[in-house]
Amino acid sequence: MDILVHKYGGTSVNGPERIRAVAARIAAARTSGHSMVVVVSAMGETTDELIALAHQVSPQPSRREMDMLLSTGERVSMALLAMALHDLGVRAISFTGSQSGILTDEAHSNARIVGVKPDRIRAALGEGHVVIVAGFQGVSPVTREITTLGRGGSDTTAVALAAALGRVRCEIYTDVDGVFTADPRVAPAARLVPRIGYRACSALAHLGGRVLHARCVDLAARERVPLAVRSSFRDVPGTEIMEDDVEAPRVEAVTHRTGVSLAIAEGNAGGKGEARGILEAVSERFPALELVAHEQDGETHGALVWMGSREDAEALKAGFRELRGPGGEWRLDVSHDAAFVSLVGLGLGATEAAKAERALERSGVPLVALRVTPAALVFRVASARADDAVRALHAAFLER
Ligand code: ADP
Ligand code: ASP
Ligand code: MG
């Protein structure tokens, strides 16, 4: 029997009725002849609530214990879904990330999958079970600790399993019909995109389109996993993610990311070696902070820029002196609330940039900076104007 991987997000399993509806969908897919592996997220806002609870107990909770706490959200959903399937007369068994053989590195709160050993999953499928897997978590074979994959990481669990089970099809079920030309909550004129290439979709996800975890798109591209995004509420085709077309420049979507904090370190003594030491220490202690740039002016001046959450940027600032160690003269500044609005598509350049800048100007959105990447034009704008910028760029490029 062909294996099929489904993944259901937080809204899709939010409450007993929705869990029973998901069970009915899985039972139907199984009747059509598939062996099913189903990855689930935590119910509704559970992960946010657990994070808030931790901060009520402790101002700086340990990352290991945060992972122990957050991994429970997905375990609640998996057990409830298995029960709902039993009631439909379907054999089903739930597994945690570690029982499913999801092996990760040691980076608590933002771990990367380093291998998948789906022996128990294969055995359970062989016995005719639907296998339910807790998303967003794994285990480090080095430390034997439970890890989590970063916010939104259940999508990546699903694609990693689809790859390991023989590059089988992976369908991500969520609360919208598929990938849209912009976040439909911000741009009401946004349309469903029936097909999008891996590279354009990766840019969309990396630049803030939270409909897919960015690492899941990159993994699907690398492993050639057939990937789709579909509605868990409506039976409509959704979006297929596939090989990119090589053709004339085309804007596929507008995507945005708000509330970004920047941390900028500048130093002028010990030169490159010291900057490298800082880079390594930050990536070890703050795995979710993304390095944006490292500029080195000979041995005399270095600048490092990261972006990420307010908590990480503030924690880096508070611990920077200790982290950079003795010697050298380095200072670190943080700024909050940056917003990036991006045009996604391959081959975009000066022509599209000029048209976009005119559209932003007409809408009265001041542009702070523009960055050009192979699959996107990234505009930095004031956070308060991000939604206006999304609508202006959508109207200029994606509405007829
Ligand atoms: P899930 O809990 O199912 O993983 P998410 O909240 O992570 O769902 O992702 C779905 C949400 O992503 C949608 O409700 C939508 O608001 C948002 N979104 C952002 N950009 C896009 C886009 N380009 N297309 C579709 N949805 C988008
Ligand atoms: N529950 C986790 C989160 O809210 C993982 C996920 O939903 O994919 O980030
Ligand atoms: Mg998600």
Coordinates of C-alpha atoms and ligand atoms in Angstrom, one line a residue, residues 7 152 155 210-211 213, ligand 3:
K7 CA -0.1 17.0 8.8
G152 CA 5.8 26.0 13.3
D155 CA 5.5 20.9 9.0
R210 CA 3.9 31.4 8.1
V211 CA 1.7 29.0 6.1
H213 CA 7.7 26.3 8.1
Ligands
MG3 MG 2.1 26.3 11.0

